[in-house]
Tab-separated table of C-alpha atoms in Angstrom:
chain	number	residue	atom	x	y	z
A	1360	VAL	CA	37.996	-12.354	43.934
A	1361	GLN	CA	39.213	-9.436	45.919
A	1362	GLY	CA	37.072	-6.342	46.474
A	1363	ALA	CA	38.853	-3.022	46.146
A	1364	GLN	CA	38.033	0.660	46.009
A	1365	ALA	CA	36.189	1.893	42.913
A	1366	GLY	CA	34.902	-1.632	42.409
A	1367	GLU	CA	38.021	-2.872	40.662
A	1368	GLY	CA	38.804	-6.287	42.139
A	1369	ARG	CA	42.503	-7.075	42.067
A	1370	LEU	CA	42.563	-10.745	41.159
A	1371	GLN	CA	45.950	-12.275	41.819
A	1372	VAL	CA	46.113	-15.113	39.362
A	1373	HIS	CA	47.742	-17.543	41.799
A	1374	GLN	CA	45.190	-16.997	44.566
A	1375	VAL	CA	42.492	-18.953	42.785
A	1376	VAL	CA	44.832	-21.937	42.814
A	1377	GLU	CA	45.737	-21.449	46.469
A	1378	ALA	CA	42.108	-21.120	47.540
A	1379	VAL	CA	41.352	-24.425	45.854
A	1380	ASP	CA	44.370	-26.240	47.268
A	1381	GLN	CA	43.873	-25.135	50.861
A	1382	GLY	CA	40.421	-26.572	51.428
A	1383	THR	CA	38.066	-29.315	50.470
A	1384	HIS	CA	35.686	-26.870	48.824
A	1385	PRO	CA	36.949	-24.975	45.788
A	1386	GLY	CA	36.399	-21.247	45.942
A	1387	PHE	CA	37.870	-17.807	45.639
A	1388	ALA	CA	40.024	-16.215	48.326
A	1389	PRO	CA	38.134	-13.395	50.041
A	1390	GLN	CA	39.550	-9.927	50.401
A	1391	ALA	CA	38.637	-7.151	52.796
A	1392	LEU	CA	36.883	-4.259	51.117
A	1393	GLU	CA	38.798	-1.010	51.364
A	1394	ARG	CA	36.645	1.944	52.325
A	1395	ARG	CA	39.381	4.537	52.488
A	1396	GLY	CA	38.993	5.576	48.878
A	1397	ALA	CA	41.658	6.322	46.310
A	1398	GLY	CA	42.191	7.498	42.790
A	1399	LEU	CA	40.791	10.556	41.084
A	1400	SER	CA	37.755	11.006	43.359
A	1401	ARG	CA	39.940	11.044	46.461
A	1402	ARG	CA	42.342	13.585	44.956
A	1403	VAL	CA	39.424	15.792	43.922
A	1404	GLY	CA	37.994	15.499	47.445
A	1405	ILE	CA	41.327	16.586	48.928
A	1406	VAL	CA	41.401	19.576	46.569
A	1407	VAL	CA	37.863	20.568	47.570
A	1408	VAL	CA	38.618	20.265	51.294
A	1409	GLY	CA	41.888	22.157	50.854
A	1410	PHE	CA	40.150	24.944	48.937
A	1411	GLY	CA	37.552	25.240	51.699
A	1412	ALA	CA	40.276	25.365	54.342
A	1413	VAL	CA	42.127	28.127	52.477
A	1414	VAL	CA	38.927	30.153	52.140
A	1415	LEU	CA	38.230	29.736	55.862
A	1416	VAL	CA	41.754	30.829	56.897
A	1417	PHE	CA	41.709	33.893	54.657
A	1418	SER	CA	38.214	34.807	55.863
A	1419	LEU	CA	39.314	34.721	59.490
A	1420	TYR	CA	42.522	36.583	58.694
A	1421	LEU	CA	40.982	39.376	56.593
A	1422	GLY	CA	37.766	40.299	58.310
A	1423	GLY	CA	36.578	37.771	60.803
A	1424	GLY	CA	32.836	37.448	61.205
A	1425	ILE	CA	31.693	39.674	58.329
A	1426	ILE	CA	33.910	38.094	55.684
A	1427	LEU	CA	33.109	34.676	57.130
A	1428	ALA	CA	29.395	35.342	56.616
A	1429	TYR	CA	30.012	36.112	52.946
A	1430	THR	CA	32.143	33.017	52.405
A	1431	ALA	CA	29.839	30.699	54.367
A	1432	PRO	CA	28.051	29.425	51.186
A	1433	ILE	CA	31.414	28.441	49.701
A	1434	LEU	CA	32.420	26.615	52.880
A	1435	ILE	CA	29.084	24.815	53.085
A	1436	LEU	CA	29.336	23.811	49.418
A	1437	CYS	CA	32.863	22.420	49.875
A	1438	ALA	CA	31.799	20.473	52.962
A	1439	ALA	CA	28.754	19.056	51.183
A	1440	LEU	CA	30.793	18.008	48.135
A	1441	ALA	CA	33.380	16.270	50.275
A	1442	TRP	CA	31.212	14.498	52.868
A	1443	VAL	CA	27.610	14.200	51.646
A	1444	GLY	CA	26.860	10.963	49.805
A	1445	VAL	CA	24.121	10.187	47.278
A	1446	GLY	CA	23.559	6.742	45.807
A	1447	GLY	CA	26.695	5.278	47.361
A	1448	ARG	CA	28.968	8.063	46.072
A	1449	LYS	CA	30.125	11.361	47.465
A	1450	LEU	CA	28.901	14.472	45.696
A	1451	VAL	CA	32.444	15.203	44.553
A	1452	GLU	CA	32.412	11.893	42.668
A	1453	TRP	CA	29.164	12.881	40.947
A	1454	LEU	CA	30.569	16.246	39.860
A	1455	PRO	CA	32.633	15.003	36.834
A	1456	ILE	CA	29.709	12.841	35.688
A	1457	LEU	CA	27.252	15.729	35.924
A	1458	LEU	CA	29.584	18.116	34.098
A	1459	ARG	CA	30.196	15.607	31.302
A	1460	TRP	CA	26.475	14.898	31.033
A	1461	ALA	CA	25.670	18.630	30.819
A	1462	TRP	CA	28.335	19.129	28.172
A	1463	ARG	CA	27.085	16.209	26.083
A	1464	SER	CA	23.461	17.308	26.476
A	1465	SER	CA	24.228	20.841	25.306
A	1466	GLY	CA	26.147	19.466	22.314
A	1467	GLY	CA	23.375	17.094	21.214
A	1468	GLN	CA	25.552	14.024	21.792
A	1469	LEU	CA	22.878	11.998	23.579
A	1470	VAL	CA	21.090	11.171	20.326
A	1471	TYR	CA	22.654	9.289	17.425
A	1472	ARG	CA	21.054	8.750	14.024
A	1473	ARG	CA	22.907	7.083	11.219
A	1474	ARG	CA	23.252	9.167	8.090
A	1475	VAL	CA	22.158	6.603	5.575
A	1476	LEU	CA	22.947	8.720	2.523
A	1477	LYS	CA	26.392	9.758	3.768
A	1478	PRO	CA	28.989	6.964	3.431
A	1479	ARG	CA	31.471	6.390	6.222
A	1480	PRO	CA	35.238	6.285	5.601
A	1481	ALA	CA	36.461	2.887	4.494
A	1482	GLY	CA	37.641	0.649	7.290
A	1483	VAL	CA	35.870	2.551	10.080
A	1484	LEU	CA	33.327	0.698	12.227
A	1485	ALA	CA	29.784	2.049	12.090
A	1486	LEU	CA	29.521	2.662	15.842
A	1487	PRO	CA	28.282	5.721	17.730
A	1488	GLY	CA	29.930	7.853	20.406
A	1489	ASP	CA	33.490	7.254	21.527
A	1490	ALA	CA	33.662	4.047	19.483
A	1491	ALA	CA	33.203	5.915	16.192
A	1492	SER	CA	36.969	6.140	15.701
A	1493	LEU	CA	37.544	2.371	15.795
A	1494	ARG	CA	39.020	0.901	12.625
A	1495	GLN	CA	39.166	-2.637	11.304
A	1496	TRP	CA	42.246	-4.422	10.080
A	1497	VAL	CA	41.986	-7.838	8.441
A	1498	ASP	CA	45.040	-9.980	9.036
A	1499	ALA	CA	46.266	-11.370	5.737
A	1500	GLU	CA	47.661	-14.586	7.242
A	1501	THR	CA	44.821	-15.690	9.533
A	1502	GLY	CA	41.890	-13.769	8.043
A	1503	ALA	CA	41.003	-12.579	11.553
A	1504	VAL	CA	39.604	-9.113	12.096
A	1505	MET	CA	41.580	-6.803	14.377
A	1506	VAL	CA	40.053	-3.647	15.804
A	1507	HIS	CA	42.401	-0.678	16.076
A	1508	ASP	CA	41.703	2.057	18.617
A	1509	PRO	CA	43.873	5.030	17.561
A	1510	HIS	CA	43.187	6.979	20.759
A	1511	ALA	CA	44.052	4.195	23.204
A	1512	ALA	CA	46.736	2.771	20.869
A	1513	THR	CA	45.432	-0.798	21.111
A	1514	LEU	CA	44.796	-3.574	18.611
A	1515	THR	CA	42.137	-6.122	19.589
A	1516	ALA	CA	41.362	-9.634	18.368
A	1517	LEU	CA	38.608	-11.936	19.610
A	1518	VAL	CA	37.807	-15.630	19.617
A	1519	SER	CA	34.695	-17.650	20.436
A	1520	VAL	CA	35.016	-20.274	23.156
A	1521	THR	CA	32.817	-23.287	23.810
A	1522	HIS	CA	32.800	-25.248	27.033
A	1523	PRO	CA	30.649	-27.782	28.897
A	1524	ALA	CA	28.140	-26.702	31.540
A	1525	PHE	CA	30.337	-25.817	34.506
A	1526	VAL	CA	27.626	-26.195	37.169
A	1527	LEU	CA	26.973	-29.789	36.083
A	1528	LEU	CA	30.555	-30.883	36.665
A	1529	ASP	CA	31.610	-32.624	39.851
A	1530	PRO	CA	33.537	-30.560	42.452
A	1531	ILE	CA	36.894	-32.133	41.591
A	1532	GLU	CA	36.481	-31.258	37.903
A	1533	GLN	CA	35.352	-27.748	38.812
A	1534	GLU	CA	38.474	-27.387	40.957
A	1535	ARG	CA	40.690	-28.485	38.081
A	1536	ARG	CA	39.055	-26.098	35.639
A	1537	VAL	CA	39.405	-23.161	38.030
A	1538	THR	CA	43.096	-23.957	38.316
A	1539	SER	CA	43.391	-24.136	34.527
A	1540	TRP	CA	41.613	-20.806	34.045
A	1541	SER	CA	43.967	-19.175	36.538
A	1542	ARG	CA	46.835	-20.291	34.300
A	1543	VAL	CA	45.184	-18.580	31.337
A	1544	LEU	CA	45.058	-15.346	33.339
A	1545	ALA	CA	48.661	-15.858	34.406
A	1546	THR	CA	49.645	-16.180	30.741
A	1547	ALA	CA	47.988	-12.858	29.943
A	1548	CYS	CA	49.610	-11.227	32.957
A	1549	ARG	CA	53.133	-12.428	32.180
A	1550	SER	CA	53.001	-11.264	28.567
A	1551	GLY	CA	53.704	-7.629	29.357
A	1552	ARG	CA	52.248	-6.534	26.011
A	1553	ILE	CA	48.533	-7.163	26.632
A	1554	ALA	CA	46.702	-3.992	27.621
A	1555	SER	CA	43.505	-5.787	28.633
A	1556	MET	CA	41.675	-9.071	28.297
A	1557	GLN	CA	37.890	-9.320	28.122
A	1558	MET	CA	35.740	-12.337	28.839
A	1559	MET	CA	32.147	-11.862	27.649
A	1560	GLU	CA	29.232	-14.270	28.044
A	1561	ARG	CA	25.857	-13.415	26.520
A	1562	THR	CA	22.461	-15.034	26.273
A	1563	LEU	CA	20.974	-15.390	22.804
A	1564	PRO	CA	17.616	-16.695	21.635
A	1565	ASP	CA	17.892	-20.163	20.184
A	1566	SER	CA	17.350	-19.644	16.471
A	1567	GLY	CA	16.680	-23.313	15.710
A	1568	LYS	CA	19.722	-23.428	13.424
A	1569	GLY	CA	20.965	-26.623	15.036
A	1570	LEU	CA	17.642	-28.356	14.410
A	1571	ALA	CA	17.629	-27.191	10.785
A	1572	GLU	CA	21.162	-28.451	10.249
A	1573	TRP	CA	20.263	-31.816	11.777
A	1574	TRP	CA	17.272	-32.140	9.433
A	1575	HIS	CA	19.456	-31.173	6.481
A	1576	ARG	CA	21.978	-33.902	7.311
A	1577	HIS	CA	19.737	-36.699	8.560
A	1578	GLY	CA	16.286	-35.984	7.104
A	1579	GLN	CA	14.789	-37.921	4.205
A	1580	HIS	CA	14.207	-35.350	1.486
A	1581	ASP	CA	12.161	-37.607	-0.750
A	1582	GLY	CA	9.458	-35.087	-1.621
A	1583	SER	CA	6.798	-36.933	0.340
A	1584	TRP	CA	4.015	-35.154	2.162
A	1585	ALA	CA	5.516	-36.024	5.561
A	1586	ALA	CA	8.989	-34.789	4.617
A	1587	THR	CA	7.628	-31.558	3.126
A	1588	THR	CA	5.440	-30.822	6.144
A	1589	TYR	CA	8.250	-31.550	8.582
A	1590	GLY	CA	10.651	-29.319	6.665
A	1591	GLU	CA	8.162	-26.443	6.641
A	1592	LEU	CA	7.589	-26.880	10.370
A	1593	ILE	CA	11.311	-26.615	11.069
A	1594	ASP	CA	11.647	-23.575	8.800
A	1595	ARG	CA	8.837	-21.757	10.597
A	1596	ALA	CA	9.869	-22.758	14.103
A	1597	GLY	CA	10.750	-19.789	16.251
A	1598	PRO	CA	13.227	-19.557	19.107
A	1599	ALA	CA	12.537	-22.348	21.566
A	1600	GLY	CA	14.853	-21.272	24.362
A	1601	GLU	CA	18.146	-19.589	25.150
A	1602	ARG	CA	21.734	-20.428	24.464
A	1603	HIS	CA	24.949	-18.990	25.833
A	1604	ALA	CA	27.821	-17.673	23.726
A	1605	SER	CA	31.243	-16.820	25.136
A	1606	THR	CA	34.072	-14.804	23.629
A	1607	VAL	CA	37.566	-13.916	24.807
A	1608	SER	CA	39.201	-10.728	23.516
A	1609	ILE	CA	42.768	-9.552	23.939
A	1610	ALA	CA	44.039	-6.031	23.274
A	1611	LEU	CA	47.665	-5.417	22.353
A	1612	ASP	CA	49.253	-2.325	23.891
A	1613	MET	CA	50.939	-0.815	20.849
A	1614	LYS	CA	52.990	1.608	22.959
A	1615	THR	CA	54.444	-1.073	25.200
A	1616	ALA	CA	55.043	-3.368	22.222
A	1617	GLY	CA	56.557	-0.582	20.121
A	1618	ARG	CA	59.986	-2.187	19.822
A	1619	ALA	CA	58.545	-5.561	18.801
A	1620	ILE	CA	56.250	-3.849	16.287
A	1621	ARG	CA	59.164	-2.016	14.677
A	1622	ALA	CA	61.139	-5.263	14.537
A	1623	ALA	CA	58.203	-6.922	12.748
A	1624	GLY	CA	58.107	-4.240	10.053
A	1625	GLY	CA	56.306	-1.388	11.767
A	1626	GLY	CA	52.864	0.048	11.170
A	1627	MET	CA	49.700	-2.007	11.311
A	1628	ARG	CA	51.373	-5.000	9.685
A	1629	GLY	CA	53.981	-5.121	12.405
A	1630	ALA	CA	51.333	-4.700	15.106
A	1631	ALA	CA	49.276	-7.505	13.559
A	1632	ALA	CA	52.339	-9.767	13.544
A	1633	VAL	CA	52.974	-9.099	17.242
A	1634	LEU	CA	49.310	-9.640	18.066
A	1635	ARG	CA	49.399	-12.972	16.217
A	1636	GLN	CA	52.070	-14.138	18.629
A	1637	GLU	CA	49.828	-13.278	21.585
A	1638	MET	CA	46.880	-14.952	19.866
A	1639	THR	CA	48.867	-18.180	19.480
A	1640	THR	CA	49.866	-18.101	23.144
A	1641	ILE	CA	46.327	-17.454	24.372
A	1642	THR	CA	44.923	-20.174	22.106
A	1643	ALA	CA	47.340	-22.716	23.557
A	1644	ALA	CA	46.464	-21.605	27.095
A	1645	LEU	CA	42.733	-21.914	26.417
A	1646	ARG	CA	43.126	-25.411	25.025
A	1647	ALA	CA	45.238	-26.390	28.035
A	1648	ALA	CA	42.344	-25.185	30.194
A	1649	ASP	CA	39.993	-27.669	28.462
A	1650	LEU	CA	38.238	-24.882	26.569
A	1651	ALA	CA	37.524	-25.157	22.870
A	1652	PRO	CA	38.465	-21.929	21.078
A	1653	SER	CA	37.301	-21.454	17.522
A	1654	THR	CA	39.356	-19.799	14.839
A	1655	TRP	CA	39.842	-16.108	15.518
A	1656	LEU	CA	36.735	-14.259	14.407
A	1657	GLU	CA	36.511	-12.815	10.921
A	1658	PRO	CA	34.882	-9.473	9.993
A	1659	GLY	CA	31.508	-11.104	9.311
A	1660	ASP	CA	31.457	-12.791	12.716
A	1661	LEU	CA	32.216	-9.529	14.507
A	1662	ALA	CA	29.557	-7.746	12.444
A	1663	VAL	CA	26.905	-10.218	13.622
A	1664	ILE	CA	27.915	-9.716	17.262
A	1665	LEU	CA	27.776	-5.928	16.985
A	1666	ARG	CA	24.460	-5.948	15.146
A	1667	SER	CA	22.928	-8.373	17.650
A	1668	ALA	CA	24.062	-6.238	20.592
A	1669	TYR	CA	22.308	-3.114	19.324
A	1670	ASP	CA	19.372	-4.885	17.658
A	1671	PRO	CA	18.595	-8.098	19.613
A	1672	ARG	CA	15.394	-8.746	17.670
A	1673	VAL	CA	17.315	-9.774	14.545
A	1674	ALA	CA	19.905	-11.907	16.354
A	1675	ALA	CA	18.160	-15.199	15.632
A	1676	THR	CA	17.603	-14.269	11.975
A	1677	LEU	CA	21.259	-13.321	11.485
A	1678	GLU	CA	22.424	-16.567	13.033
A	1679	ARG	CA	20.070	-18.720	11.012
A	1680	HIS	CA	20.787	-17.041	7.687
A	1681	GLY	CA	24.568	-16.928	7.723
A	1682	ASP	CA	24.922	-14.598	4.722
A	1683	LEU	CA	22.970	-11.704	6.253
A	1684	GLY	CA	24.394	-8.842	8.304
A	1685	ARG	CA	28.047	-9.753	7.860
A	1686	ASP	CA	29.280	-6.363	6.678
A	1687	LEU	CA	31.099	-4.336	9.325
A	1688	ALA	CA	30.369	-1.122	7.448
A	1689	THR	CA	26.660	-1.498	8.276
A	1690	ALA	CA	26.853	-3.493	11.524
A	1691	GLY	CA	26.265	-0.585	13.871
A	1692	PRO	CA	22.935	0.768	15.109
A	1693	VAL	CA	20.581	2.953	13.119
A	1694	ALA	CA	19.397	4.970	16.115
A	1695	VAL	CA	20.644	5.362	19.699
A	1696	THR	CA	19.130	7.533	22.419
A	1697	GLU	CA	20.823	7.824	25.799
A	1698	THR	CA	19.034	8.818	28.993
A	1699	TRP	CA	20.331	9.268	32.516
A	1700	SER	CA	19.344	5.732	33.536
A	1701	HIS	CA	19.376	3.593	30.382
A	1702	LEU	CA	20.098	3.395	26.660
A	1703	ARG	CA	17.775	2.735	23.748
A	1704	SER	CA	19.063	1.344	20.473
A	1705	ASP	CA	17.045	0.079	17.508
A	1706	SER	CA	14.765	-2.639	18.911
A	1707	ALA	CA	15.709	-2.741	22.609
A	1708	HIS	CA	16.324	-0.822	25.803
A	1709	HIS	CA	19.549	-1.503	27.693
A	1710	CYS	CA	20.869	-0.867	31.181
A	1711	VAL	CA	24.459	-1.426	32.315
A	1712	LEU	CA	25.186	-2.471	35.900
A	1713	TRP	CA	28.620	-2.317	37.460
A	1714	ILE	CA	29.654	-4.983	39.973
A	1715	SER	CA	30.904	-2.600	42.638
A	1716	GLU	CA	31.593	-5.212	45.316
A	1717	TRP	CA	32.692	-8.822	44.994
A	1718	PRO	CA	32.207	-11.465	47.714
A	1719	ARG	CA	34.232	-10.860	50.875
A	1720	SER	CA	33.795	-14.393	52.175
A	1721	LEU	CA	34.819	-17.748	50.749
A	1722	VAL	CA	32.557	-18.731	47.843
A	1723	TYR	CA	32.397	-21.652	45.450
A	1724	PRO	CA	33.655	-21.370	41.848
A	1725	GLY	CA	30.064	-21.372	40.601
A	1726	PHE	CA	28.939	-18.527	42.843
A	1727	LEU	CA	27.817	-16.485	39.809
A	1728	SER	CA	25.432	-19.169	38.572
A	1729	SER	CA	22.418	-17.233	39.878
A	1730	VAL	CA	23.389	-14.361	37.574
A	1731	LEU	CA	24.618	-16.311	34.565
A	1732	LEU	CA	21.755	-18.819	34.538
A	1733	SER	CA	18.879	-16.441	35.272
A	1734	SER	CA	16.104	-17.441	32.875
A	1735	GLY	CA	13.883	-15.061	30.976
A	1736	VAL	CA	16.397	-12.202	31.079
A	1737	ARG	CA	18.524	-11.207	28.099
A	1738	ARG	CA	21.830	-10.087	29.494
A	1739	THR	CA	25.539	-9.889	28.781
A	1740	PHE	CA	28.120	-10.537	31.484
A	1741	THR	CA	31.584	-9.040	31.018
A	1742	LEU	CA	34.800	-9.351	32.978
A	1743	LEU	CA	37.495	-6.891	31.936
A	1744	TYR	CA	40.978	-7.864	33.114
A	1745	THR	CA	43.761	-5.276	33.130
A	1746	PRO	CA	47.246	-6.681	33.826
A	1747	MET	CA	49.384	-4.471	36.037
A	1748	ARG	CA	53.083	-4.131	35.410
A	1749	ALA	CA	55.173	-5.396	38.289
A	1750	ASP	CA	56.750	-1.991	38.993
A	1751	HIS	CA	53.361	-0.233	38.919
A	1752	ALA	CA	51.836	-2.848	41.212
A	1753	ALA	CA	54.766	-2.573	43.634
A	1754	ARG	CA	54.492	1.208	43.697
A	1755	ASP	CA	50.755	1.008	44.337
A	1756	ILE	CA	51.243	-1.483	47.183
A	1757	ARG	CA	53.979	0.651	48.766
A	1758	LYS	CA	51.705	3.684	48.602
A	1759	ARG	CA	48.819	1.861	50.251
A	1760	LYS	CA	51.145	0.391	52.904
A	1761	THR	CA	52.487	3.860	53.727
A	1762	GLU	CA	48.946	5.216	53.997
A	1763	HIS	CA	47.947	2.425	56.376
A	1764	VAL	CA	51.014	2.929	58.593
A	1765	SER	CA	50.596	6.727	58.729
A	1766	ASP	CA	46.866	6.434	59.431
A	1767	ALA	CA	47.527	3.945	62.228
A	1768	ALA	CA	50.116	6.265	63.793
A	1769	GLN	CA	47.708	9.179	63.596
A	1770	ARG	CA	44.934	7.158	65.246
A	1771	GLN	CA	47.323	6.071	67.991
A	1772	ARG	CA	48.254	9.698	68.768
A	1773	MET	CA	44.570	10.581	68.926
A	1774	GLY	CA	43.820	7.648	71.217
A	1775	GLN	CA	41.600	5.794	68.745
A	1776	ILE	CA	41.369	2.005	68.730
A	1777	GLU	CA	42.135	-0.114	65.666
A	1778	ASP	CA	39.063	-1.914	64.382
A	1779	ALA	CA	38.919	-5.282	62.626
A	1780	GLN	CA	38.377	-3.873	59.140
A	1781	GLN	CA	41.440	-1.618	59.260
A	1782	ASP	CA	43.543	-4.510	60.523
A	1783	ALA	CA	42.225	-6.793	57.755
A	1784	GLU	CA	42.991	-4.192	55.079
A	1785	TYR	CA	46.570	-3.844	56.284
A	1786	HIS	CA	47.133	-7.609	56.321
A	1787	ASP	CA	45.729	-7.818	52.778
A	1788	VAL	CA	48.290	-5.248	51.638
A	1789	LEU	CA	51.084	-7.235	53.294
A	1790	ARG	CA	49.879	-10.435	51.641
A	1791	GLN	CA	49.778	-8.792	48.210
A	1792	GLU	CA	53.289	-7.435	48.747
A	1793	ALA	CA	54.582	-10.895	49.660
A	1794	ASP	CA	52.839	-12.467	46.679
A	1795	LEU	CA	54.224	-9.878	44.279
A	1796	THR	CA	57.713	-10.379	45.689
A	1797	ALA	CA	57.335	-14.117	45.075
A	1798	GLY	CA	56.826	-13.414	41.361
A	1799	HIS	CA	53.063	-13.638	41.017
A	1800	GLY	CA	51.156	-11.279	38.732
A	1801	VAL	CA	48.336	-8.904	39.576
A	1802	LEU	CA	45.228	-8.275	37.476
A	1803	ARG	CA	42.538	-5.679	37.937
A	1804	ALA	CA	39.174	-7.283	37.280
A	1805	THR	CA	36.088	-5.144	36.633
A	1806	GLY	CA	32.675	-6.716	36.110
A	1807	PHE	CA	29.663	-5.423	34.157
A	1808	ILE	CA	26.194	-6.774	33.458
A	1809	THR	CA	24.193	-5.435	30.516
A	1810	VAL	CA	20.448	-6.076	30.703
A	1811	SER	CA	18.280	-5.733	27.574
A	1812	ALA	CA	14.513	-5.730	27.131
A	1813	THR	CA	11.884	-4.670	24.622
A	1814	THR	CA	10.140	-1.989	26.719
A	1815	PRO	CA	11.235	0.244	29.631
A	1816	ASP	CA	8.911	-1.565	32.041
A	1817	GLU	CA	10.309	-4.958	31.067
A	1818	LEU	CA	13.809	-3.516	31.419
A	1819	GLU	CA	13.195	-2.365	34.990
A	1820	GLN	CA	11.766	-5.761	35.897
A	1821	ALA	CA	14.777	-7.504	34.371
A	1822	VAL	CA	17.203	-5.178	36.163
A	1823	ALA	CA	15.474	-5.895	39.476
A	1824	ALA	CA	15.756	-9.633	38.818
A	1825	ILE	CA	19.472	-9.366	38.028
A	1826	GLU	CA	20.096	-7.237	41.119
A	1827	GLN	CA	18.447	-9.893	43.282
A	1828	ALA	CA	20.474	-12.609	41.545
A	1829	ALA	CA	23.656	-10.630	42.262
A	1830	ILE	CA	22.687	-10.425	45.944
A	1831	GLN	CA	22.361	-14.221	45.984
A	1832	ALA	CA	25.890	-14.363	44.533
A	1833	SER	CA	27.165	-12.127	47.394
A	1834	CYS	CA	27.845	-9.291	44.949
A	1835	GLU	CA	26.701	-5.685	44.920
A	1836	THR	CA	25.694	-3.977	41.682
A	1837	ARG	CA	25.211	-0.309	40.867
A	1838	ARG	CA	23.628	1.275	37.849
A	1839	LEU	CA	26.033	3.496	35.944
A	1840	TRP	CA	23.957	6.658	35.990
A	1841	GLY	CA	24.847	9.172	33.307
A	1842	GLN	CA	27.379	6.827	31.666
A	1843	GLN	CA	25.161	4.308	29.902
A	1844	ALA	CA	26.384	4.877	26.328
A	1845	GLN	CA	30.074	4.616	27.169
A	1846	ALA	CA	29.438	1.706	29.536
A	1847	PHE	CA	27.436	-0.154	26.879
A	1848	ALA	CA	30.361	-0.003	24.455
A	1849	THR	CA	32.498	-1.556	27.201
A	1850	ALA	CA	30.090	-4.144	28.608
A	1851	ALA	CA	28.146	-5.327	25.556
A	1852	LEU	CA	30.776	-5.201	22.803
A	1853	PRO	CA	33.830	-7.532	22.849
A	1854	LEU	CA	36.275	-4.757	21.965
A	1855	CYS	CA	38.246	-4.384	25.232
A	1856	ARG	CA	36.975	-0.864	25.771
A	1857	SER	CA	37.263	0.961	29.107
A	1858	VAL	CA	34.886	3.314	30.929
């Protein structure tokens, strides 16, 4: 996994295979972490510095010392925004978050209460915030539920996946499965019509449903005292442990697939037909990777997942009694309150952590086991993959290569010496350029961890435990201050949302 600026690791789907083939120990190819910064925050920083420079020049030109004294607060503010850091970010990066938080606070958007007496429009998911516009579409052929985002122009379908315990496999089998998973990612990358792909793994309390089903199939229901007592004991048994549930979601880019959608009849029916093609391809790729995908989830299955995410206390009850909570119109939360540091919904408090830095040294395929297998912590781990078009990836690589060359020339004129990190960054860019030229795809991988607990104190303890587990996995996590509600919809719901 490659670290990159803004915490978005660019995972080249072939590199997992190469890292396995080149050594006796399977692992992920390391990547130097770029510190030069890019994207919106860098452009805003340049604007701030440029504004300060213009103010300084005009102050010196118009009045010298007197005017400069009046404009000194502006110059100091610009310098502080551009170069002072708080919590791992420059102040200029905090500025959009603070402005959005102030706007939402003044508009009363930090508190959500469901209007029980006011019905929602048919087909709209009962979710708060930015996810309130999501609509459901039930595919007539497969019965699968598809979630339409009218603002992002995407159509999402999801499937549950079962798999054996990866950490218990021998190294050769782990190596083979890593290679197979890289082919799944390559399939998503080559499609050209998939906007994003989300892999979500969550811990759930064991409801005892498996034990009840075993007793129903194999028990002797003869009405005896022993059989009656044993049946009552199983019915009253509470959660005895934890289990892990995994889902894979794919989002169709309706703009990119516009021609195929029109050829399939247009509208939502045409989009559903195109998405079915991608679903068939992904299903075949998952099976080839020795994963066991279920049928694509129906509306009731998605309703249980959404309800369990916002109200974890009823998760075991919903799983055990299959007829409860399977209506998408009522699957959302009843109450949500967002604070600067966490989110509260129904019966739990939640905190979303962003994996801002991936390992920069060679690690084993199971390097995340300390995070995924942490006991006593209810959490959801999400990897959001965004395929990059070949032309966009090439343009981005050319831009970064030009920046490296120009920066190196500037340092040479100033007499500065190249350090190891700058040299490693440049060689990483050259390697990515060569790989892209060879026909390999590029994915942007962003990781999130959602931690849930009953009380704020338990939440902070769980967050501390997950942060320590991430350190053991050679990862760095950051809390998404001021963005918890939007981040929760991305990290805890399998809807291929973005932050």
